[in-house]
CSV table of C-alpha atoms in Angstrom, one decimal:
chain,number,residue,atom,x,y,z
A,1,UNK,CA,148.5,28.3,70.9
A,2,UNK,CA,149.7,30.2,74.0
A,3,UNK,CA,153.1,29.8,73.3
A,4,UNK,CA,152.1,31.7,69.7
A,5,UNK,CA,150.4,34.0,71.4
A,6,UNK,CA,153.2,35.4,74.1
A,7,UNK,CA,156.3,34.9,71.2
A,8,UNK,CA,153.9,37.2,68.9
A,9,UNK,CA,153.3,39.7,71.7
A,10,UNK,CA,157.0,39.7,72.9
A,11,UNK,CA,158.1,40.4,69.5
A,12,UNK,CA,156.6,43.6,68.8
A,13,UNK,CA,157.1,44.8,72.3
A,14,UNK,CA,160.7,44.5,72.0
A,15,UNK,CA,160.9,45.8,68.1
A,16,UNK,CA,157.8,47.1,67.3
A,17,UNK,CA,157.2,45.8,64.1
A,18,UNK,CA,153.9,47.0,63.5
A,19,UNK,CA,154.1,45.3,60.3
A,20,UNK,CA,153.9,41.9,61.7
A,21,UNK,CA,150.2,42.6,63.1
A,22,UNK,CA,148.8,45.3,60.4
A,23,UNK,CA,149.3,43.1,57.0
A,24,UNK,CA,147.7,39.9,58.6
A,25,UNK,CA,144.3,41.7,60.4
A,26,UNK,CA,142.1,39.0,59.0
A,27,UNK,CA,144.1,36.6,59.9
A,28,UNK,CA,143.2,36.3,63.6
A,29,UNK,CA,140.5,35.3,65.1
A,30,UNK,CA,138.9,38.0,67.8
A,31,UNK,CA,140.1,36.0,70.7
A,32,UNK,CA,143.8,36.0,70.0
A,33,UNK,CA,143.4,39.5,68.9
A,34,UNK,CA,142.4,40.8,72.2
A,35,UNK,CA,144.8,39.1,74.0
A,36,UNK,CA,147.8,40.1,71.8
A,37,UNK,CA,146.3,43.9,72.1
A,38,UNK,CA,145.8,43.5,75.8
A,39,UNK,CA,149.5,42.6,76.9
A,40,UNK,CA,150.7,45.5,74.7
A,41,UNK,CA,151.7,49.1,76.6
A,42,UNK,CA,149.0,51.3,76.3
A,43,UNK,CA,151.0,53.5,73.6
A,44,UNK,CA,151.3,50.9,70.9
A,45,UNK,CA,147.0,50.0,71.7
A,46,UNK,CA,147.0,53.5,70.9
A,47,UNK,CA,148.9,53.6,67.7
A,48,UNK,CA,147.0,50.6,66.9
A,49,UNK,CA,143.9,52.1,66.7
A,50,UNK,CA,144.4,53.8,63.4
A,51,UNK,CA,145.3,50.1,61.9
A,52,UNK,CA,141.7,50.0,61.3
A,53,UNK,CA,138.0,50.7,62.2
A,54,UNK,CA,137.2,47.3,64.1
A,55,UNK,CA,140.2,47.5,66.0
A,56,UNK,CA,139.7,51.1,67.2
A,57,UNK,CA,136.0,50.2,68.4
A,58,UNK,CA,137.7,46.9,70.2
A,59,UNK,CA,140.2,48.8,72.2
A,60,UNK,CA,137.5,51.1,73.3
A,61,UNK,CA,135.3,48.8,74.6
A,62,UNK,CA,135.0,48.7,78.5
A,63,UNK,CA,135.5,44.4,78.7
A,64,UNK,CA,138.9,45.5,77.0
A,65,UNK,CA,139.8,48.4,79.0
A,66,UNK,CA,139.3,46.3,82.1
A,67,UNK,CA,141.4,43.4,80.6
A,68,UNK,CA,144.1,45.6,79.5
A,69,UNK,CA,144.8,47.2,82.7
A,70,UNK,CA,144.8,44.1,84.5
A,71,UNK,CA,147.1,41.7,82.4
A,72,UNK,CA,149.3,45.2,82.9
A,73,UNK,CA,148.8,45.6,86.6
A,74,UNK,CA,152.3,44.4,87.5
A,75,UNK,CA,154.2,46.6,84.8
A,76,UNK,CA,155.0,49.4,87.2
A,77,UNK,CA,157.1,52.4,86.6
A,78,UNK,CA,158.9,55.1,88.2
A,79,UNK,CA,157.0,58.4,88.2
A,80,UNK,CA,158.7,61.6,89.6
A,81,UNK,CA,157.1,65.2,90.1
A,82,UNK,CA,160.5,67.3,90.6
A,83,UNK,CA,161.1,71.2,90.7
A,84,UNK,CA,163.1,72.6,88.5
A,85,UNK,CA,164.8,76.1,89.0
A,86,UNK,CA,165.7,78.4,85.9
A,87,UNK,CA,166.7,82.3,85.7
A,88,UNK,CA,164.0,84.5,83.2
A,89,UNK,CA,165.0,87.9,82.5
A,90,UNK,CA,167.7,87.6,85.5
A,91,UNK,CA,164.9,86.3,87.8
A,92,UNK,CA,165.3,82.8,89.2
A,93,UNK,CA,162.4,81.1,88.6
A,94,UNK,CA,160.5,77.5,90.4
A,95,UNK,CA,158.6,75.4,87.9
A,96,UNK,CA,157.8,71.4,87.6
A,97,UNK,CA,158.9,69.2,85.5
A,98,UNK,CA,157.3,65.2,85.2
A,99,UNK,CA,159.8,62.1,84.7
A,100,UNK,CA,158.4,58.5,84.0
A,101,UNK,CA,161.5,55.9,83.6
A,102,UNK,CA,161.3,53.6,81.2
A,103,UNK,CA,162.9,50.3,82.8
A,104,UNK,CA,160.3,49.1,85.6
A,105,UNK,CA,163.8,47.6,87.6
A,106,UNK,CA,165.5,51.0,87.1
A,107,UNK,CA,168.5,49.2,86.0
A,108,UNK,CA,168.6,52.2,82.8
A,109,UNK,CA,167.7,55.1,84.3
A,110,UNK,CA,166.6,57.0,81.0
A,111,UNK,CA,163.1,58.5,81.2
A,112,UNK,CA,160.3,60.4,79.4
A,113,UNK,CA,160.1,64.2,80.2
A,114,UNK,CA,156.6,64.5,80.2
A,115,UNK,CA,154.7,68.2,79.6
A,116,UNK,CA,151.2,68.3,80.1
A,117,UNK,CA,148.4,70.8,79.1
A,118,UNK,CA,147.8,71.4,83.1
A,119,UNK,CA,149.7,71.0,85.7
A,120,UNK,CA,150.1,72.7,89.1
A,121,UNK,CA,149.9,70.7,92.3
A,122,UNK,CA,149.4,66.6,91.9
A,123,UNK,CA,147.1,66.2,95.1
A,124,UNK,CA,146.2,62.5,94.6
A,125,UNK,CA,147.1,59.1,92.7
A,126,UNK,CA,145.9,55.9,92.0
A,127,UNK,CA,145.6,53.1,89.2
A,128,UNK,CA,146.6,55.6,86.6
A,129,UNK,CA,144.9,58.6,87.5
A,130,UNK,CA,146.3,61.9,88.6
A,131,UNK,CA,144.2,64.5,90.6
A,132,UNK,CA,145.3,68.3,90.0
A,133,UNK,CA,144.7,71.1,91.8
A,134,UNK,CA,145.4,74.9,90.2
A,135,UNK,CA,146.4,76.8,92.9
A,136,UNK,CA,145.2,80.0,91.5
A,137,UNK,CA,141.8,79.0,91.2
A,138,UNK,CA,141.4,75.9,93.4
A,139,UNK,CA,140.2,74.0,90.4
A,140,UNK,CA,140.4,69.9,90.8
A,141,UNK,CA,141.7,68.3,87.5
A,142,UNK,CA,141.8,64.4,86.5
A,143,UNK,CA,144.6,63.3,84.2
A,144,UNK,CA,145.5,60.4,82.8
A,145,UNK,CA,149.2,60.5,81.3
A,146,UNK,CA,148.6,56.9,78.8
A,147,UNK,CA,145.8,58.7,76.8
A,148,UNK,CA,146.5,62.4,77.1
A,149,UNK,CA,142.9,62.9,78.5
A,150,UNK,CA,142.2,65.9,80.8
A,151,UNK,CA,139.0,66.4,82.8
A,152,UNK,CA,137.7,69.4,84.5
A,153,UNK,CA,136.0,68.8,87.5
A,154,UNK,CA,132.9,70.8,88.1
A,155,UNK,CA,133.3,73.4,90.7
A,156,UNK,CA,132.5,72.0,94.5
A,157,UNK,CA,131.6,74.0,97.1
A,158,UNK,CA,133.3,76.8,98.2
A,159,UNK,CA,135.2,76.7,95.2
A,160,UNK,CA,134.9,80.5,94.2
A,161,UNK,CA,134.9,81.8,97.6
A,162,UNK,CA,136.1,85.9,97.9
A,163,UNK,CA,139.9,86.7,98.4
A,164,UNK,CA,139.8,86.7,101.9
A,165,UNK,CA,138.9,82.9,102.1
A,166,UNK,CA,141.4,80.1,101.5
A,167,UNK,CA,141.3,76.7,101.1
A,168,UNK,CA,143.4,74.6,104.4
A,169,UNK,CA,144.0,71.4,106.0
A,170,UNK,CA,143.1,69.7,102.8
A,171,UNK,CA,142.4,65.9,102.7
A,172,UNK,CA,142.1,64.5,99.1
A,173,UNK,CA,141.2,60.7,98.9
A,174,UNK,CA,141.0,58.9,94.7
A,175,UNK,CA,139.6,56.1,93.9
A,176,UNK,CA,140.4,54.9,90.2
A,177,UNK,CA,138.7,51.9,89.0
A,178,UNK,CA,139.5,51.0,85.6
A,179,UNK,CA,137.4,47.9,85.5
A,180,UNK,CA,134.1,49.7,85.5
A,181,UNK,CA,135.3,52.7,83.8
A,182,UNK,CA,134.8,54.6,86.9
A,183,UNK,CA,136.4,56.7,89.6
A,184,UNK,CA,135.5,58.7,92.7
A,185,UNK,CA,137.3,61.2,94.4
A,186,UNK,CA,136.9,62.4,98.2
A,187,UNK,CA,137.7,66.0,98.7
A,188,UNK,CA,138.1,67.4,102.6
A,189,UNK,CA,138.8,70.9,103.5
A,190,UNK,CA,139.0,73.6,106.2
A,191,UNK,CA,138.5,77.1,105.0
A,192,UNK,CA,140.3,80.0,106.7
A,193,UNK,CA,139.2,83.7,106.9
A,194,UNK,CA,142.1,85.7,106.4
A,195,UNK,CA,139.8,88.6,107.8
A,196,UNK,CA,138.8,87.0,110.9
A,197,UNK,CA,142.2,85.1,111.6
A,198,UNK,CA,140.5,82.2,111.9
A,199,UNK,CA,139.3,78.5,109.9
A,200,UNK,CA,135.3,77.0,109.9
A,201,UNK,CA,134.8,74.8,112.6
A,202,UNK,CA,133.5,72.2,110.6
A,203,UNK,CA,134.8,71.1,107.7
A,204,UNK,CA,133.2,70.5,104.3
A,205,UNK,CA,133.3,66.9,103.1
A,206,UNK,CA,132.1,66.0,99.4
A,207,UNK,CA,132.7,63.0,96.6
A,208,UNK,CA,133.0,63.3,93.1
A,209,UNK,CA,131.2,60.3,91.1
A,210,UNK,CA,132.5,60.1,87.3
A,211,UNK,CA,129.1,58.4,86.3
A,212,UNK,CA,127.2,61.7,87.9
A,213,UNK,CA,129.4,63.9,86.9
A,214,UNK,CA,128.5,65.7,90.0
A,215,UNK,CA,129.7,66.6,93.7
A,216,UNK,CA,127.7,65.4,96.8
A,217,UNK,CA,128.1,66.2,100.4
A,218,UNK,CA,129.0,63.7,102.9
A,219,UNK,CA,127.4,64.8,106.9
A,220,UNK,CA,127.3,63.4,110.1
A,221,UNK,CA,131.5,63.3,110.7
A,222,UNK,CA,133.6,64.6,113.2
A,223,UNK,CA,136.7,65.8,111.1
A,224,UNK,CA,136.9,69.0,112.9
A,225,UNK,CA,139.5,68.5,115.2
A,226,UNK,CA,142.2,67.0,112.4
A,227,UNK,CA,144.6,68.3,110.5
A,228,UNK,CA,147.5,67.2,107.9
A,229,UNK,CA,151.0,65.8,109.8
A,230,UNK,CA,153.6,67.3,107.8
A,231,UNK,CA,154.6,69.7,105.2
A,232,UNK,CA,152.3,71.4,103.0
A,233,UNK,CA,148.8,72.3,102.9
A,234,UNK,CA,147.6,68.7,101.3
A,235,UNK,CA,147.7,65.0,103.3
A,236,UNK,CA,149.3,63.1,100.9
A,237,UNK,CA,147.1,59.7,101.0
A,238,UNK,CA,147.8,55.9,100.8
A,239,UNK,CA,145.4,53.5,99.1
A,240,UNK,CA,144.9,49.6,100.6
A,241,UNK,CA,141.5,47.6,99.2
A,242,UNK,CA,139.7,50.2,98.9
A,243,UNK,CA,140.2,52.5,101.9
A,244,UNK,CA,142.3,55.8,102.2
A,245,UNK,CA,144.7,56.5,104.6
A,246,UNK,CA,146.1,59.8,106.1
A,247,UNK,CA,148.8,60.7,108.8
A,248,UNK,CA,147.2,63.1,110.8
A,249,UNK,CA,147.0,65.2,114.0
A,250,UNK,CA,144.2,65.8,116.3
A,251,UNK,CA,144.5,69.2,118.0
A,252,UNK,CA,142.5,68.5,120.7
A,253,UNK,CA,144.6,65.9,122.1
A,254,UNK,CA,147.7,66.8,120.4
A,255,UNK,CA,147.8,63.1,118.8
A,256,UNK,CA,148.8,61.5,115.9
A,257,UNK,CA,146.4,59.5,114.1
A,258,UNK,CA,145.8,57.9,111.3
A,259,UNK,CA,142.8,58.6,109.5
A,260,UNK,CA,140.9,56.2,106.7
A,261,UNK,CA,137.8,56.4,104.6
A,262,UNK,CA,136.2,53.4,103.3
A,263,UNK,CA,135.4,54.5,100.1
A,264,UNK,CA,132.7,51.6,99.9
A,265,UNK,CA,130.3,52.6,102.5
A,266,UNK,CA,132.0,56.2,102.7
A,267,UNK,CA,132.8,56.1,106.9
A,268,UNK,CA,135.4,57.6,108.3
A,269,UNK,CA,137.9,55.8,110.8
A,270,UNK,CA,140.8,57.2,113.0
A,271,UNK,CA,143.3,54.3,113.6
A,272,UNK,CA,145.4,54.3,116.6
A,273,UNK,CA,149.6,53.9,115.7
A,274,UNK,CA,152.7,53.4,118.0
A,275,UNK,CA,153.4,56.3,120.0
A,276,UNK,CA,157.0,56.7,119.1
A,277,UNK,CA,155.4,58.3,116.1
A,278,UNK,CA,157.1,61.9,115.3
A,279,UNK,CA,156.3,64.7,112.7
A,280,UNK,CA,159.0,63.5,110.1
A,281,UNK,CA,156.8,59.8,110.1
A,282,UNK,CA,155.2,58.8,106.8
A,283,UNK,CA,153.0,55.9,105.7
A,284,UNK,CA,153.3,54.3,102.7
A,285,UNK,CA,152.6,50.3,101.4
A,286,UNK,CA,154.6,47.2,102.4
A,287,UNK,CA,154.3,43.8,100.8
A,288,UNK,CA,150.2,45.1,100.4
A,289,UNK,CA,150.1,46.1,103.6
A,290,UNK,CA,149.8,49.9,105.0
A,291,UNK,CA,153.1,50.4,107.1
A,292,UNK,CA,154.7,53.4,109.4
A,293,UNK,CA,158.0,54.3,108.4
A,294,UNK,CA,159.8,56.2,111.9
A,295,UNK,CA,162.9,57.8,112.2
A,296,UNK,CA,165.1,57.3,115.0
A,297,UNK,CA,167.8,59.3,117.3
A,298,UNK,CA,170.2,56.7,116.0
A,299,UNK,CA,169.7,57.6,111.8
A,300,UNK,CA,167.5,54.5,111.6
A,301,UNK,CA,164.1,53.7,110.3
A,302,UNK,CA,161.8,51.6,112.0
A,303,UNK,CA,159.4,50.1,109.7
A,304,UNK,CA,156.0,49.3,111.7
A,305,UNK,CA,153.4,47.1,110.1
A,306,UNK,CA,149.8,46.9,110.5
A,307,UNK,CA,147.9,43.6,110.7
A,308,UNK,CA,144.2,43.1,109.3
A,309,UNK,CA,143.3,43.6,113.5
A,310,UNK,CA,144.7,46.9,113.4
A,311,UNK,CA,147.3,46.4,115.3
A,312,UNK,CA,150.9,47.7,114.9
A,313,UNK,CA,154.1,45.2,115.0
A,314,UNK,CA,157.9,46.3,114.5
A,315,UNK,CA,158.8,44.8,111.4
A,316,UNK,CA,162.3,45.8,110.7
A,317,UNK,CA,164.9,48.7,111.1
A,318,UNK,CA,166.7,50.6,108.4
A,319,UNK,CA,170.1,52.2,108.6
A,320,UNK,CA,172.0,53.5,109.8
A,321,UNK,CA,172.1,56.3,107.0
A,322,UNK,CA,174.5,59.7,107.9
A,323,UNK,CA,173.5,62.6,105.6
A,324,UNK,CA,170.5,61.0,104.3
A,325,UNK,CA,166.8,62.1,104.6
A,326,UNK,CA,163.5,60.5,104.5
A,327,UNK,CA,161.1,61.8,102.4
A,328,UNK,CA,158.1,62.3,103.4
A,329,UNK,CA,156.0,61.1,100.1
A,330,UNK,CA,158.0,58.8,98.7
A,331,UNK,CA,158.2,55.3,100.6
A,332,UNK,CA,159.0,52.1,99.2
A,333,UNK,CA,159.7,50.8,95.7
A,334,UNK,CA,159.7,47.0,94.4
A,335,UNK,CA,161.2,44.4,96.7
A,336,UNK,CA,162.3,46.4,99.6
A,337,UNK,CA,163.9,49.1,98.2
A,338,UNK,CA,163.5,52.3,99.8
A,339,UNK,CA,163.3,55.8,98.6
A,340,UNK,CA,166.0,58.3,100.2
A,341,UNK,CA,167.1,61.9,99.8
A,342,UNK,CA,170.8,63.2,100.1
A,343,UNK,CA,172.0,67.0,99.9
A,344,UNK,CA,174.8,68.0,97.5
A,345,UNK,CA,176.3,71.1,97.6
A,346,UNK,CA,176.6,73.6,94.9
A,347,UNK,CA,178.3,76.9,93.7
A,348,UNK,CA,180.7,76.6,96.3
A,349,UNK,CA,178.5,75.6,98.7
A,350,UNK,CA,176.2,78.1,98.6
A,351,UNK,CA,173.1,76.1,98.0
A,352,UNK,CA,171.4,72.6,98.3
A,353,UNK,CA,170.4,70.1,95.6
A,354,UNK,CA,168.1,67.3,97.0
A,355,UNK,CA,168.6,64.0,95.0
A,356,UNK,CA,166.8,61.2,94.3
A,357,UNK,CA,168.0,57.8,95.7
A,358,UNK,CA,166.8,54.3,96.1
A,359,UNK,CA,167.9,52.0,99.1
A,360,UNK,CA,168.2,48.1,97.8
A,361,UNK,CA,167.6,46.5,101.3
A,362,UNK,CA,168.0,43.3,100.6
A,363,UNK,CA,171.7,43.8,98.7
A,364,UNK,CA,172.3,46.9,100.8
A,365,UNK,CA,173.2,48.9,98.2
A,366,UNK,CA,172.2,52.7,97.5
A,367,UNK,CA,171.8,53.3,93.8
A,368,UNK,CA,171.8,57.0,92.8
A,369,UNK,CA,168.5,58.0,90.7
A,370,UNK,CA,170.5,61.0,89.2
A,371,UNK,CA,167.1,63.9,89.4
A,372,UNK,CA,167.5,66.4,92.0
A,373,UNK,CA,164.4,68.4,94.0
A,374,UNK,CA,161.9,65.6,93.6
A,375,UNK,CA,158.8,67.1,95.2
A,376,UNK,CA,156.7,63.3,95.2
A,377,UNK,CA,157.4,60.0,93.9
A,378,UNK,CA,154.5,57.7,92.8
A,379,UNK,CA,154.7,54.1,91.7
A,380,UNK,CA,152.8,54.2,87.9
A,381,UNK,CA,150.5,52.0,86.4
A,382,UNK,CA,149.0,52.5,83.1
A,383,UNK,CA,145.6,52.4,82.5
A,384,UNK,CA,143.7,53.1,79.4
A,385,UNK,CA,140.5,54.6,80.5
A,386,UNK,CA,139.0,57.4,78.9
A,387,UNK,CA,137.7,60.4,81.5
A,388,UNK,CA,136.1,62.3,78.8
């Protein structure tokens, strides 16, 4: 019976013969059903829910939602947020443009150019879940691409202050969790007066519940002193069993940290890394655990990992790579590839393109992605919960 049950799910993958499933509904029992549904991608559950009305309530249900997402957890894809330059009544013109490849080993490199509804500055990521932020009205946004569903988050605090005040050193932290139909979402900011040339001295900390549909304020921290290590107003964050991680500076020690949240019992940490640690060091995931990627003098990249003691060993080195740069968002891919950037010249030299590549570390190969100005990478899983 399992053997039916994978040849039967296999076959409409690869054809999509909705046919095959829609003239024998009756046919199945419940059990196979769900388990033929819940190995499918989440577009062809979704097409499948006009087959008929007990199908449509099935896929809904939370049990299946859950199931879904984890007999899918390991079908991850490519997704890029790149900028894309264009002239407008003779004026050159910055906007964004969203690629998800289709082939989870990138072997084909053909992708989806995806437009949604909203989109402005992706400030967080996980399990399926995109966090927005509109930059002209500091409005937080949660999309999820496999259903098309967009939710407004109400406003936090702060959130309509005057013109003179402004939103910096922002930490966001998201937690999706598709198996209770549920995600939370830490938000971190320092606000600076513009007027009085200078930022609050303590920082507002809140978390967004999906079940309360409401903001809450977290007290009793000592953020004040850090801010975000690198370019751009927002810490990009990693997520490892349920804690956040950021790359951070303390100004009163002129240190860099890293700093997690356990978004369990909602305590902040600061995490002690090696000191050869430099403002063009990210952190991203190895092999499930949370790892410090540090360039060298020499056009290496050390790759530090941390243990469950906290403490930091030298796992490997990278390189040497000659006109190649490490981006700061990007880290690794599956089995030890490693994101890179290259410059390319254009109109005779003139101007830069960044491009895309990807590092095989084990054949030691570099394999050109072929998109240019990627602003952030994230590794995509698909997840079929509703945010409405």
């Amino acid at each position: 019976m399992l053997h039916y049950r994978i040849k039967i799910t296999d076959y409409i993958y690869n054809q999509e013969e909705i046919i095959m499933l829609t003239t024998n509904i009756n046919s199945f029992p419940e059990d196979i059903t769900i388990e033929i549904l819940s190995r499918l991608p989440a577009k062809f559950v979704l097409r499948f829910r006009c087959v008929c009305k007990s199908w449509l309530e099935l896929t809904k249900k939370p049990s299946f939602i859950s199931k879904h997402f984890q007999n899918n957890s390991t079908r991850t894809r490519l997704f890029v947020d790149a900028s894309v330059s264009s002239t407008v009544f003779g004026r050159g013109i910055v906007t964004s443009a969203l690629y998800l490849f289709h082939d989870e080993k990138l072997a084909n490199l053909s992708y989806e150019d995806i437009k949604p509804q909203i989109h402005d500055v992706f400030v967080g990521y996980h399990d399926g879940l995109f966090c927005i932020m509109q930059s002209s009205t500091n409005r937080l946004t949660i999309w999820n691409p496999a259903t098309r569903e967009f939710r407004n988050l109400p406003n936090y605090k702060y959130c309509n202050s005057s013109n003179s005040v402004m939103l910096y050193s922002t930490f966001i932290g998201l937690e999706s969790d598709p198996i209770n139909n549920d995600f939370k979402l830490l938000f971190v900011h320092n606000l600076w007066n513009e007027k009085r040339k200078r930022y609050g001295k303590v920082p507002n900390v809140q978390v967004y519940t999906f079940r309360t549909n409401s903001w809450r304020e977290l007290y009793d921290h000592q953020l004040d002193r850090y801010f975000v290590l690198g370019e751009g107003q927002f810490g990009r964050f990693t997520y490892l069993k349920k804690v956040c991680y950021w790359l951070v500076i303390s100004d009163t020690r002129d240190l860099k940290v890293i700093l997690s949240f356990h978004m369990d019992n909602e305590v902040f940490e600061e995490i002690k890394i090696p000191p050869q640690v430099n403002y063009d060091t990210s952190i991203s995931l190895y092999k499930d655990s949370l790892s410090i990627v540090i360039p060298d003098a020499e056009n290496c990249f050390e790759i530090w990992v941390m243990n469950d003691s906290k403490c930091w060993a030298k796992n490997f080195t990278l390189g040497p790579f000659f006109n190649l740069n490490l981006p700061t968002n990007h880290g690794f891919w599956k089995n030890d590839a490693f994101f890179l950037e290259s410059d390319i010249r254009t109109d005779n030299g003139r101007h830069f393109l960044r491009c895309l590549l990807l590092y095989d570390h084990s054949a030691k190969e570099i394999k050109d992605l072929q998109l240019t100005e990627p602003r952030d990478v994230f590794i995509y899983k698909e997840s079929l919960m509703t945010i409405q």
